[in-house]
Structures are given as structure tokens and as C-alpha cells.
Coordinates of C-alpha atoms in Angstrom, one line a residue:
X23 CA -7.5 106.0 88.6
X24 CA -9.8 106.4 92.0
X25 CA -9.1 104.0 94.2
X26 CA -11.3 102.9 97.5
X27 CA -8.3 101.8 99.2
X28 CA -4.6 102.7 100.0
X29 CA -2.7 99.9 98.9
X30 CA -2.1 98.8 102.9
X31 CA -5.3 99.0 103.6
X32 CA -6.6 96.9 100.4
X33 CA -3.6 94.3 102.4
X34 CA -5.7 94.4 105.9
X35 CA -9.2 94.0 104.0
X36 CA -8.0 91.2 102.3
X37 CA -6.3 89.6 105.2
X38 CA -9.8 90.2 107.4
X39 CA -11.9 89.5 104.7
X40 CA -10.4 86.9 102.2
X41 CA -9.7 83.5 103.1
X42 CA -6.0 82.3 103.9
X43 CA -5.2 80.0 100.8
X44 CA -6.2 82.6 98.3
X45 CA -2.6 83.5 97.8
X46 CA -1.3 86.7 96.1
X47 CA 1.4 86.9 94.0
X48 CA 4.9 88.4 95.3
X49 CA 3.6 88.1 98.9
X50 CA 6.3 89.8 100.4
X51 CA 5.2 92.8 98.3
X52 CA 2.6 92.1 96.1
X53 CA 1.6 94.8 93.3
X54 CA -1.5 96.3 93.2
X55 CA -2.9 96.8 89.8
X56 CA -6.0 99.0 88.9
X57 CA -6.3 99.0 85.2
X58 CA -4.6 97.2 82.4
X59 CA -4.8 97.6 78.4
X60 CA -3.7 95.1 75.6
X61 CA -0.1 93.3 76.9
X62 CA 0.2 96.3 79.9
X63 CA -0.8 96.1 83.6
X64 CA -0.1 99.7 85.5
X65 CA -0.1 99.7 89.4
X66 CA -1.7 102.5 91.4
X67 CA 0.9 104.8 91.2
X68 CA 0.7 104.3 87.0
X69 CA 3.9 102.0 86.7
X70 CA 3.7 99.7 83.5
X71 CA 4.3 96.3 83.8
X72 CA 4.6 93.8 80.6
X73 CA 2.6 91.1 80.9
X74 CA 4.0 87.6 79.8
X75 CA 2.0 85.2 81.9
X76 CA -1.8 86.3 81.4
X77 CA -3.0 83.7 79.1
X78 CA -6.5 84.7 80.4
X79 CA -6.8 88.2 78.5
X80 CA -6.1 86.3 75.3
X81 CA -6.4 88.9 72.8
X82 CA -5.5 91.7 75.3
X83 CA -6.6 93.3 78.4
X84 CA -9.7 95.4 77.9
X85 CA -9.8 95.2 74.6
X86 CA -12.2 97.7 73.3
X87 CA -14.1 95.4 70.5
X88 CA -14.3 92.8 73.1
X89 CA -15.6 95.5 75.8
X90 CA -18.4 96.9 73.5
X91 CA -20.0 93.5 72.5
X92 CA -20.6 92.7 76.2
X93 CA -21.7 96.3 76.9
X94 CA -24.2 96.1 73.5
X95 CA -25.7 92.7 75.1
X96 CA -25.7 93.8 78.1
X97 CA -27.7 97.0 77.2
X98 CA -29.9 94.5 75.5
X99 CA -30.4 91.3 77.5
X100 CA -28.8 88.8 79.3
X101 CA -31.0 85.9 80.5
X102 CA -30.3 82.2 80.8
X103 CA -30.3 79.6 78.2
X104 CA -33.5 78.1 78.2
X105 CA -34.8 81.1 76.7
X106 CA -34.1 81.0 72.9
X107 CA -31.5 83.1 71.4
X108 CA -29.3 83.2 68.5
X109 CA -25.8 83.9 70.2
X110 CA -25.5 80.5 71.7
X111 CA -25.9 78.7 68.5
X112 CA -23.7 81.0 66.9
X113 CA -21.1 80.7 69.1
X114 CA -21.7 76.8 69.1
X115 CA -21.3 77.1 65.5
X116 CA -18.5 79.2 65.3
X117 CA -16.7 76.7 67.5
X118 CA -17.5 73.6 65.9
X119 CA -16.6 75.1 63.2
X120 CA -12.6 75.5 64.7
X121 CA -12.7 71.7 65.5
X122 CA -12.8 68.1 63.3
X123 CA -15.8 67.3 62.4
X124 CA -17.2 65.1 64.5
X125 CA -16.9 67.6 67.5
X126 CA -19.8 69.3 67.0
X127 CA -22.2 69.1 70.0
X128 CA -21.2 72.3 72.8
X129 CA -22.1 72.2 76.7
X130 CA -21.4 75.8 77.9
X131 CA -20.4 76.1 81.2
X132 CA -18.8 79.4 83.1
X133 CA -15.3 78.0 84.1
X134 CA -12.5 75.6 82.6
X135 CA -12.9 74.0 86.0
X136 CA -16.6 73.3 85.4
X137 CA -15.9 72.2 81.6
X138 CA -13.5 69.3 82.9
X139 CA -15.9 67.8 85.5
X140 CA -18.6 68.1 82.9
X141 CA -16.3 66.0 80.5
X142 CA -15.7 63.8 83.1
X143 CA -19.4 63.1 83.7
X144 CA -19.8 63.0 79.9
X145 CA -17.2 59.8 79.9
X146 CA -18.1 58.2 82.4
X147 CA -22.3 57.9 81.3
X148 CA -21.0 57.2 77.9
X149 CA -18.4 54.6 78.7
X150 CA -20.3 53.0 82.0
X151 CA -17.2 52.8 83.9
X152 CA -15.5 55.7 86.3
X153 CA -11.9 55.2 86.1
X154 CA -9.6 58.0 84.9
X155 CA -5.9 58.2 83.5
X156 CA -4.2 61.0 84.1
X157 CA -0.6 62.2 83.9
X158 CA 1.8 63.0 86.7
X159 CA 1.9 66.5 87.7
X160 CA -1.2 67.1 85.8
X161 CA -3.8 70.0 86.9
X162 CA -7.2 70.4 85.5
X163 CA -9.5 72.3 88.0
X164 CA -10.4 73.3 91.6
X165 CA -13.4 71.1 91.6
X166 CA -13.5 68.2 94.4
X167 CA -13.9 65.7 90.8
X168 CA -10.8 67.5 89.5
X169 CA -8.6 67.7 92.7
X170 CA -8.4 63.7 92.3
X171 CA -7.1 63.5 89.1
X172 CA -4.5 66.3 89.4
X173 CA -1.4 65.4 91.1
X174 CA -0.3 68.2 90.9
X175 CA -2.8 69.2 93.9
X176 CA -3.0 65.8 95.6
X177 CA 0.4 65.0 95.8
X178 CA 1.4 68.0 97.9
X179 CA -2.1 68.0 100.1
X180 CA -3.6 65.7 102.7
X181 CA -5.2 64.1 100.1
X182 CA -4.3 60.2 98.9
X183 CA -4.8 58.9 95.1
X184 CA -8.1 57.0 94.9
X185 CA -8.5 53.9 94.0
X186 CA -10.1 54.9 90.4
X187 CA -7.5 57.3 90.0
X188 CA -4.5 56.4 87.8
X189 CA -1.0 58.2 87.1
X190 CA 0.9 58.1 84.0
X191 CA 3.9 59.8 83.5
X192 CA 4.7 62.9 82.4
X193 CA 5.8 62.5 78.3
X194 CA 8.2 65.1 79.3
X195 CA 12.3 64.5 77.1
X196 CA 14.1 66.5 78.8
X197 CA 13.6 65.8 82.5
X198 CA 11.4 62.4 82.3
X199 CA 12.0 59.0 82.1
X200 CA 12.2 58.9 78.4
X201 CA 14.5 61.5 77.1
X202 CA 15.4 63.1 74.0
X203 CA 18.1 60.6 73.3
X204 CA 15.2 57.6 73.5
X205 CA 14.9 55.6 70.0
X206 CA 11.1 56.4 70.4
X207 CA 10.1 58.6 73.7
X208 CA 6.2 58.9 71.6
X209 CA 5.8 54.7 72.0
X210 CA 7.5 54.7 75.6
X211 CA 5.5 57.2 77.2
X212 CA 2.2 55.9 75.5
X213 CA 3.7 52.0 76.8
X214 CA 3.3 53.2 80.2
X215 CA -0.3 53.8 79.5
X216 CA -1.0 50.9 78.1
X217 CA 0.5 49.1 80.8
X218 CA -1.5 51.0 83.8
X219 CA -4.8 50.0 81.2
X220 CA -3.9 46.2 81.7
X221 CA -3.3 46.5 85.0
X222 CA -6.7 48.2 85.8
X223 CA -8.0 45.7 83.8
X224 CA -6.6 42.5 85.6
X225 CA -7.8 44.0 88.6
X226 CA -11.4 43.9 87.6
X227 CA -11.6 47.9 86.5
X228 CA -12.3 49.6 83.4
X229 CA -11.3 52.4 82.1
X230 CA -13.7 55.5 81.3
X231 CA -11.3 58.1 80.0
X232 CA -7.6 59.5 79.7
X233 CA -7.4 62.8 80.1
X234 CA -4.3 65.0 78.8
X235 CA -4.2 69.5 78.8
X236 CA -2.7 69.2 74.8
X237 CA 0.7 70.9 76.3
X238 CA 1.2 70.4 79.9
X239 CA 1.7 74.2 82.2
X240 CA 1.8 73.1 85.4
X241 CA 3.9 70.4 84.7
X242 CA 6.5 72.9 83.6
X243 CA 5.5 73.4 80.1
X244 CA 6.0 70.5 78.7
X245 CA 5.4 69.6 74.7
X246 CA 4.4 65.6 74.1
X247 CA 6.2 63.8 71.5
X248 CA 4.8 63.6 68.1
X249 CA 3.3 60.3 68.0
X250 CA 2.6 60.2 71.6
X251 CA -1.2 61.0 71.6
X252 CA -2.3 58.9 68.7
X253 CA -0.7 55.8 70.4
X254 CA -2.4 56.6 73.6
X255 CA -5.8 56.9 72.1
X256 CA -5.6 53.9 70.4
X257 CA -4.9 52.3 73.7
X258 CA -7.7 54.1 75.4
X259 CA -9.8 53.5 72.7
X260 CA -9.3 49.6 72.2
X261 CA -10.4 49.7 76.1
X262 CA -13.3 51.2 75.6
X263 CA -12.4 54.7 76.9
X264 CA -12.3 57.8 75.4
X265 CA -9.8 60.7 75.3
X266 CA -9.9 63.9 76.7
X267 CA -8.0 66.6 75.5
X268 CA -7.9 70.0 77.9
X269 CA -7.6 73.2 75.8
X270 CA -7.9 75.4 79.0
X271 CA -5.1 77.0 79.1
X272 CA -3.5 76.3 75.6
X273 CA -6.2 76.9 73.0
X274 CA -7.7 79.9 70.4
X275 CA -4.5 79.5 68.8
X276 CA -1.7 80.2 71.5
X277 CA 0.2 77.9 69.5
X278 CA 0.1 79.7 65.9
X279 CA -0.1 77.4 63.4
X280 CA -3.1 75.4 64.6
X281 CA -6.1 76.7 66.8
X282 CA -6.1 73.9 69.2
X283 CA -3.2 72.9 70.3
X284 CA -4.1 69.2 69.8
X285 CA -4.1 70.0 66.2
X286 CA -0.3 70.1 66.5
X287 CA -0.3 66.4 66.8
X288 CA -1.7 65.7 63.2
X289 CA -4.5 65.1 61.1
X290 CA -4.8 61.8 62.2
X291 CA -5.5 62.2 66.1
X292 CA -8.9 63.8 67.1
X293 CA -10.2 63.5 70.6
X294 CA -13.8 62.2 72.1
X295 CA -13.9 65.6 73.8
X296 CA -12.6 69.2 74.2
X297 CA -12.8 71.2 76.8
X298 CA -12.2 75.0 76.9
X299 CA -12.2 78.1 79.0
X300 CA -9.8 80.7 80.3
X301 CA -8.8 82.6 77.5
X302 CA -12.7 82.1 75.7
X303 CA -13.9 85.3 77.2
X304 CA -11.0 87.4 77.5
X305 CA -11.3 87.4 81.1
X306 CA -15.1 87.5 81.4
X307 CA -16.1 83.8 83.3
X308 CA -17.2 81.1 79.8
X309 CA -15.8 77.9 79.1
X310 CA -17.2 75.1 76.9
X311 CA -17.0 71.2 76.6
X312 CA -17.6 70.3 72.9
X313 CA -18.1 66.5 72.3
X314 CA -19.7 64.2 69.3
X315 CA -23.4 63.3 68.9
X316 CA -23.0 59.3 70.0
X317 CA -21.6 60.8 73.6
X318 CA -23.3 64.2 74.1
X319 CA -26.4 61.4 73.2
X320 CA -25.6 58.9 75.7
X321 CA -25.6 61.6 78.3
X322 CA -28.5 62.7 77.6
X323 CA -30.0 59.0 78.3
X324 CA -29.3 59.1 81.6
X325 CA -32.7 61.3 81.9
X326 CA -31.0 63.9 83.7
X327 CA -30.9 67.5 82.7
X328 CA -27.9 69.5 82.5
X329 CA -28.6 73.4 83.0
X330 CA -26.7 75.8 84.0
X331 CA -28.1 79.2 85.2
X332 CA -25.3 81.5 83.5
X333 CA -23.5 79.5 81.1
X334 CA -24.3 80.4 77.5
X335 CA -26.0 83.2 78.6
X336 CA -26.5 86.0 75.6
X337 CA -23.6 88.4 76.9
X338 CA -21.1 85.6 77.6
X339 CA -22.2 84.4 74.0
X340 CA -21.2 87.9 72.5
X341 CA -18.4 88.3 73.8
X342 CA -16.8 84.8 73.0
X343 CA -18.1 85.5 69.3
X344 CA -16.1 88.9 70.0
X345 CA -13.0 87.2 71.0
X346 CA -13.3 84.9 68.4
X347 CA -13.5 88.3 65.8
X348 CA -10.3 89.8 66.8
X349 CA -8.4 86.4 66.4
X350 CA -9.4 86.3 63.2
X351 CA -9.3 90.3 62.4
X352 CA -5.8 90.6 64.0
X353 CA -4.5 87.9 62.6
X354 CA -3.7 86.8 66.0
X355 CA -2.6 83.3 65.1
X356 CA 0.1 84.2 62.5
X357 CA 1.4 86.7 65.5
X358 CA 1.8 83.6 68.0
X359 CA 3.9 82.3 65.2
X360 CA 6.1 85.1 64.3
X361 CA 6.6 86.5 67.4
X362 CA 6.9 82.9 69.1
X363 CA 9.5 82.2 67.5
X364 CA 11.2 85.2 66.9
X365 CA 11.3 85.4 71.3
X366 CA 12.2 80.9 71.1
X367 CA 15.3 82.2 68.9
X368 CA 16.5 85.1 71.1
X369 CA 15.8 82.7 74.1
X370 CA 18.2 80.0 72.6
X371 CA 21.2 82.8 72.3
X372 CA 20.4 83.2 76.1
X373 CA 20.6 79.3 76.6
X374 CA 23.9 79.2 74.5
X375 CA 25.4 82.2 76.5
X376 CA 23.6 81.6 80.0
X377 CA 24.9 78.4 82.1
X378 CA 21.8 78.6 84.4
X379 CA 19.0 77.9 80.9
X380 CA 19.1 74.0 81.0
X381 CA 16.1 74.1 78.0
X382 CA 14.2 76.3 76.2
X383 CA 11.2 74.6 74.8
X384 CA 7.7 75.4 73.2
X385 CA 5.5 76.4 70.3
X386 CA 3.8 79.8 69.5
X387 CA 3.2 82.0 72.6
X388 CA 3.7 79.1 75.0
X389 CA 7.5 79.2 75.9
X390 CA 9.2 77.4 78.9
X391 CA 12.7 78.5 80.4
X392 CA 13.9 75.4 82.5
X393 CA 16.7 76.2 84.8
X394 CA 19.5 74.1 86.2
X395 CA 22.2 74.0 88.2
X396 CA 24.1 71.5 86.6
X397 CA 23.4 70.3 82.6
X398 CA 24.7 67.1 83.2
X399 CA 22.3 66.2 85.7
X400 CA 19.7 68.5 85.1
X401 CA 19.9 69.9 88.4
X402 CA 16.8 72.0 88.8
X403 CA 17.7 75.7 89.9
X404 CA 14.5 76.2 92.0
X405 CA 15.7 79.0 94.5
X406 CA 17.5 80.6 91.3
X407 CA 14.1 80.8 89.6
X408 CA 12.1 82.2 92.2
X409 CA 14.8 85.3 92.9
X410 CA 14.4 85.7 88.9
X411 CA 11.1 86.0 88.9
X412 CA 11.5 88.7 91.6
X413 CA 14.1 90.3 90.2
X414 CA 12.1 90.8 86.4
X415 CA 9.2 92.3 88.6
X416 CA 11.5 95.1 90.0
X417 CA 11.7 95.3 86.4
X418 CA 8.6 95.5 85.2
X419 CA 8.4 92.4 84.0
X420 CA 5.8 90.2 85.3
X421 CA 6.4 86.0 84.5
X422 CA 5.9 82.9 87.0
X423 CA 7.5 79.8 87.9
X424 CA 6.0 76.2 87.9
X425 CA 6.8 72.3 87.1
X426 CA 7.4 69.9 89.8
X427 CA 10.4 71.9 90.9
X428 CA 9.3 75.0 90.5
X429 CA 12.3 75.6 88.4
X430 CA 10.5 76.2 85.0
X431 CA 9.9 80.1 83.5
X432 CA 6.5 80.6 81.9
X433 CA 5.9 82.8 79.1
X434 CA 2.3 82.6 77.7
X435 CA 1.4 86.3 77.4
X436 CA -1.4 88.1 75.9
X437 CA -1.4 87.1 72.2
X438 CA -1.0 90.8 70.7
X439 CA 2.6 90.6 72.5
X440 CA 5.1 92.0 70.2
X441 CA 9.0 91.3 69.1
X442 CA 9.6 94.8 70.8
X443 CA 7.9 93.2 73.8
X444 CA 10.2 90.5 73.7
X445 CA 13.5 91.9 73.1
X446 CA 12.5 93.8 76.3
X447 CA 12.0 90.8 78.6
X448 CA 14.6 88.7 76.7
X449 CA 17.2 92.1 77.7
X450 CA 16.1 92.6 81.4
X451 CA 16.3 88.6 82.0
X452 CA 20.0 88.4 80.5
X453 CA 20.9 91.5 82.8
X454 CA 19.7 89.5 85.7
X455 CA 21.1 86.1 84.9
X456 CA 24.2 87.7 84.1
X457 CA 24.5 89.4 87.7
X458 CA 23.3 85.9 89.1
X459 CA 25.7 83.8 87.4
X460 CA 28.1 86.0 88.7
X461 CA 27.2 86.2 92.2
X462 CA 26.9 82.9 92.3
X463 CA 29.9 81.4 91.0
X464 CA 28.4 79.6 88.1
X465 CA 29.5 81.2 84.9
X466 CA 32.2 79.5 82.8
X467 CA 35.6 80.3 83.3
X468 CA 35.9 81.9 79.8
X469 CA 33.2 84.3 80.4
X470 CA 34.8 84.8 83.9
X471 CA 37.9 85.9 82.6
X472 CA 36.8 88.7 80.3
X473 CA 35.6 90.8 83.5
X474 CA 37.5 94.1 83.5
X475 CA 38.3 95.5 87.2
X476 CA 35.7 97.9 86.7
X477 CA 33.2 95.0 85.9
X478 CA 34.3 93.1 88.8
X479 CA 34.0 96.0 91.5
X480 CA 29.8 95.9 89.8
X481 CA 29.7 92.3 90.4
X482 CA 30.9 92.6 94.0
X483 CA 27.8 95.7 94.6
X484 CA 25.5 93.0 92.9
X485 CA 26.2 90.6 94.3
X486 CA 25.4 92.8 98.0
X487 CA 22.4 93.8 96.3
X488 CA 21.2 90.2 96.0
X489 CA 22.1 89.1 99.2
X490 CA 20.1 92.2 100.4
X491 CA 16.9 91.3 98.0
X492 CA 16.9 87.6 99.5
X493 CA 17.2 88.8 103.2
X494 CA 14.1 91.6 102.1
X495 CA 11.5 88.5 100.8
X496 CA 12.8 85.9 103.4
X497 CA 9.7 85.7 105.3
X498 CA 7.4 85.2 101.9
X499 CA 4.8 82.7 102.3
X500 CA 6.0 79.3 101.7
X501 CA 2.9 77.8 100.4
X502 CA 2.8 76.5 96.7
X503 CA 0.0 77.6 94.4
X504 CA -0.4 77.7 90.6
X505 CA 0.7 80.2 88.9
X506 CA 2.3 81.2 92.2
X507 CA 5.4 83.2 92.9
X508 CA 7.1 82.1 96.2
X509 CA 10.4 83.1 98.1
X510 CA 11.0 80.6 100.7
X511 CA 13.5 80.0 97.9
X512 CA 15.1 82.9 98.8
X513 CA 16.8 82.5 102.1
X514 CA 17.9 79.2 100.3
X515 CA 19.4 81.7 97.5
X516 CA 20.5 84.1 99.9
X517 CA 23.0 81.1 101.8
X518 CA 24.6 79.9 98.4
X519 CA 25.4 83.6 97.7
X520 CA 26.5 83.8 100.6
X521 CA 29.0 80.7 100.7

């Protein structure tokens, strides 16, 4: 592969050139890749790395069908979409087609940040009113609209909640205030909506819309209760609002058995709107809102038009109709499922035999590995999940960390990944939790014991390897990001190993 650029010199462009907060992943030593093919990113020097955290390349990096419908349009036409052409109301077809029927009216837009300030606008000139409900630790875009409404950004910036802005928390049963030992966590969680919708109300505000990503990754993975959302849009629905339900990161059938993961949640529970992006194009920039006729109309009374100069655009339309082909061709949804739970079942012997896995929770290819320091108290292991994630790189294995601590493993690979794939991960993150328990004093006493003194005399070189690792990535960047990989947690690591 020809590069422009030695991989130093790609650094110093990038540090001239690029602004600051565009943050890389593994600062301290960040990998450089240059090409990438179906669950496989290879670095300029041709080492493979197995992808478990792009849930952007959906069906696979480059894949080749995808690759020659944007080529074949592109060859052809591209133009924007006031022109007529049939692969927008395909597409829009094809879509509609995915969701309950009274979703049936598409806003194309070129970005899942885009979608959700579009369904934002959407609610509030249907319902007349601007406020917003949304949960805590929530993220839904980069947009100034979306920034308020995502804790997960506000919280830990200059900025303050506004006024119109209101936080519900988390329906999260392992680590929230309800927990799985709750009668009914579902009515709980939804209780505390209701309650932030009477309080609004009493204060002389109205509600325009709650919005909810289906399964929660920022906020560390996290898989609502079954009855949760049907409570909560009753609520929102009896005060006039309607309910958003963000597919960005968790739709086109990550979770197997359904398409969307709202789906998951029953027959009976639909939402007003769906938006959609990330994984539609395979990596090439197209995102959706779909919404019903009575609110895609009432936005339309406002008299303003809504255009948008490459959204729907004939080559994004082809290649989200591609995208949609291979789902369907590869039978992509049944391989969430089968391999989902084959790598959630492999994952639970590590949890059984690994003190550090706290909970291992998720459906289809969207898997979350919280650690802790302490099961009783659900200690979060931040700085132990930060030298994992470093420590599965050096292995060619390439996952992230998030959830308010930073504590939580994703997995949401590309959905062609494979049981060989993960037995693979599953293998190289027991040899590291292993060598980490260890080291750090936290395996149980029974496991302890079985150490022969050859096993011990390894466990002492590890444990100087580790020590070593931390002091190497101690002066990572500090700064938090999503999707982001950080070692300021690893001088933190570095002293417990060392005590």
C-alpha cells in the first residue's frame, strides 16, 4: 500500500494541521491503518487487527457489492434531490418497509448527528412546545441542538443543563438506581419520567419529546427493561409529546432477531420517530429520520423547506439499497444472533472464571464487559479497563471503553464477525485478565493456589511487564472522548501494581 506519509510524519501533519480535540485512538501510540476488508483493519506495515468496535462498516469494511453500487452511480450520476430519481424512493421504500407501519415518511440527511436534530425540529413544530427528555449519560450528536441534550457531553464540559433540558435516569439494573433485584425496574425507571413530566408541567412547561438510542453505548451499553419503553411512551404521549427512538448506532439488525433494536421491546411499542445513520452506508456519510404522515405533515406547515444539498443524493441512495442487499443476501441478521450469542456464552465462562467481569450483558452483536473491582459494590475497574484495552491492541485486537466510568468493554463489530473471530478475542482477553488478576492481587485464593513455581516465576516477569507498559503510556492524553481510548488510567494502574 503507497503511502504519502511516514507514520511520524502523518503525526506532525496532523498535529500542524488538525485541530486539538480531534483525538486519536491509543494516543501514546496510535496505529495507523491504510486499508481494511470485511472484520480486518491492517496497519502500514500489513499487521491485521480484528475489529470488534466498528459498528460503522456494518456489513464489512470495503465490501465489494457495497463498493460497486457506489462506483456504478457514481459512473452514472450523482446530483441532489430535487432532481427526480428513482433511488430515493426506493430506498425510502425499502426502509419503510423494515419499520411498523405508520413510519413511513423518510427525511434523508448525511449524518446520525443531523437525523437527531432534524427529529428534534420535527417534535417540536409538531407538538408546539421545545422541551426535551433525555436520559443521563445519554449521547446523540455533535450538533450545538444535540450537545444539550447529551449529558454525556455537557456534564463533563463548560456547558450547564438548560432550562428546557431534562435528565432521566439511566434504566440501567445493574449499576442504577433500580437494580435487577427491583420487583419492577421497567415501572421505576419509567416513574421517574413521569415524575420529571409533572414537574415540567407545574412549572408552566410542556413537553415536546423524549428521546432514548433503543440500547444505550455511551452509557456503557446498557439494555432497558422490558416494559420500560411502552410505559414511558404512554407517559410522553398522555403529555402531548412524542417519542424518539435513536437507531444510530444500534440498528440494520445489530441485534439479530429484530432489525431495529426497538423492535426488541414488543409488538406493542412503536415510536413517533426513528432516526438512523452510521452503519446505513457502510461508512459512506447517509443517515435518515423516518416519521408518520400527521408529523412529517405538521412540519411541513411551518412553510419552511427542508433541503439538503447531498442527502438522498443517487450514490448515497445506491449504496444504502446495497447495504440493505447484503443484510438480506448474507443473512446478516441470523449471524448477529448465532454468533452473539455463541461470543455472550464464552464471555459468561470468563465472568464465572475472571473476578475482574462484574457483568456481561447484551443482545446480538452489541456486547458489554463491565468491570469491577469489588462485586459487592460494583466497584468500577476504570484504570483496569483502559490497560486492557491496550493490552488486546498489542494483540491485535482492537475494542474501546465507555459508560460513566469508563469501565465498560464494547464489542459491536462488523456484522460478518465470526465464532472463530470470537474465540480469538474471547482467548487473548482471558490471557490478559489472567496476568492482571495476578499482578494485581485480585484473583481468588483457590485459583491462587493452583500456581505451580514455574507459573509464579511468569507471573512475577508479568507483572514487570505491566508495570513497564503503564510507565510507557503514562503521558497519554487525559481528555475523554467517545469511543475513546485513554491512559491517564495507567499511571493510576501502574501504582496499584506497584503497591
Amino acid at each position: 500500500m503507497c503511502e504519502l506519509y511516514s507514520k511520524q510524519d502523518t503525526l506532525a501533519l496532523r498535529g500542524k494541521h488538525i485541530g486539538p480535540s480531534c483525538k486519536v485512538f491509543f494516543a501514546s501510540d496510535p496505529i495507523k491503518i491504510v486499508r481494511a476488508q470485511r472484520q480486518y483493519m491492517f496497519d502500514e506495515n500489513g499487521e491485521q487487527y480484528l475489529d470488534c468496535i466498528n459498528n460503522v462498516a456494518h456489513v464489512g469494511h470495503c465490501h465489494p457489492e457495497v463498493v460497486k453500487a457506489a462506483l456504478k452511480q457514481m459512473e452514472l450520476l450523482n446530483t441532489n434531490s430535487r432532481f427526480l430519481h428513482d433511488n430515493i424512493v426506493e430506498y425510502a421504500k425499502r426502509l419503510s418497509a423494515t419499520l411498523p407501519e405508520k413510519l413511513s415518511v423518510c427525511y434523508f440527511t448525511n449524518s446520525g448527528s443531523e437525523a437527531n436534530d432534524l427529529a428534534l425540529r420535527l417534535a417540536q413544530q409538531f407538538t408546539g412546545h421545545q422541551d426535551v427528555i433525555t436520559l443521563d449519560h445519554a449521547y446523540h450528536g455533535h450538533l450545538s441542538s444535540l450537545i444539550e441534550i447529551s449529558p454525556y457531553k455537557f456534564l463533563k464540559g463548560k456547558d450547564v443543563k438548560k432550562e428546557f433540558v431534562h435528565v432521566a435516569p439511566t434504566p440501567d439494573t445493574y449499576r442504577g438506581k433500580y437494580r435487577e433485584d427491583h420487583e419492577d425496574p421497567a415501572r421505576a425507571y419509567a416513574d421517574e419520567v413521569k415524575k420529571i413530566i409533572e414537574d415540567a408541567q407545574s412549572s408552566g412547561r410542556m413537553i415536546a419529546a423524549f428521546i432514548a438510542e433503543s440500547m444505550q453505548s455511551c452509557g456503557g451499553q446498557i439494555i432497558p427493561p422490558a416494559g420500560y419503553f411502552q410505559k414511558v411512551a404512554e407517559y410522553i404521549h398522555g403529555a402531548g409529546g412524542v417519542f424518539i427512538a435513536d437507531e444510530v448506532q444500534v440498528g440494520f439488525g445489530r441485534v439479530g432477531k429484530h432489525f431495529w433494536s426497538f423492535q426488541m421491546h414488543g409488538e406493542d411499542f412503536a415510536p413517533d420517530i426513528v432516526t438512523m445513520g452510521k452503519s446505513m452506508g457502510n461508512g459512506h456519510p447517509v443517515a435518515c429520520v423516518v416519521t408518520t404522515k400527521e408529523i412529517a405533515e405538521a412540519f411541513s406547515s411551518s412553510g419552511m423547506e427542508y433541503f439538503n444539498t447531498y442527502a438522498g443524493n443517487p450514490v448515497s441512495c445506491a449504496v444504502g439499497l446495497a447495504v440493505l442487499d447484503v443484510i438480506e443476501n448474507e443473512d446478516l441478521q441470523e449471524n448477529a444472533t448465532r454468533v452473539g450469542n455463541f461470543l455472550t456464552e464464552l464471555l459468561k465462562k470468563q465472568k464465572a472464571k475472571h473476578t475482574l467481569i462484574g457483568d456481561i450483558r447484551g443482545i446480538g452483536l452489541f456486547i458489554g464487559i463491565d468491570l469491577v473491582k469489588d462485586h459487592q459494590k460494583r466497584t468500577p475497574a476504570t484504570a483496569e479497563a483502559q490497560h486492557i484495552i491496550y493490552k488486546m491492541k498489542e494483540k491485535r485486537v482492537l475494542l474501546s471503553a465507555d459508560g460513566p466510568h469508563r469501565n465498560v468493554l464494547k464489542i459491536k463489530p462488523p456484522m460478518c464477525f465470526t465464532e472463530e473471530d470470537a474465540k480469538f478475542m474471547v482467548h487473548q482477553l482471558d490471557g490478559i485478565l489472567t496476568v492482571l488478576e495476578e499482578a494485581t492481587g485480585t484473583k481468588t485464593e483457590s485459583v491462587t493456589s493452583e500456581n505451580t513455581p514455574c507459573e509464579t516465576k511468569m507471573l512475577k516477569e508479568a507483572h514487570v511487564e505491566l508495570l513497564r507498559d503503564s510507565t510507557t503510556n503514562s503521558k497519554e492524553n487525559p481528555s475523554r472522548k467517545r469511543n475513546g481510548m485513554y491512559t491517564d488510567t495507567h499511571s493510576l494502574l501502574s501504582k496499584r501494581l506497584k503497591t
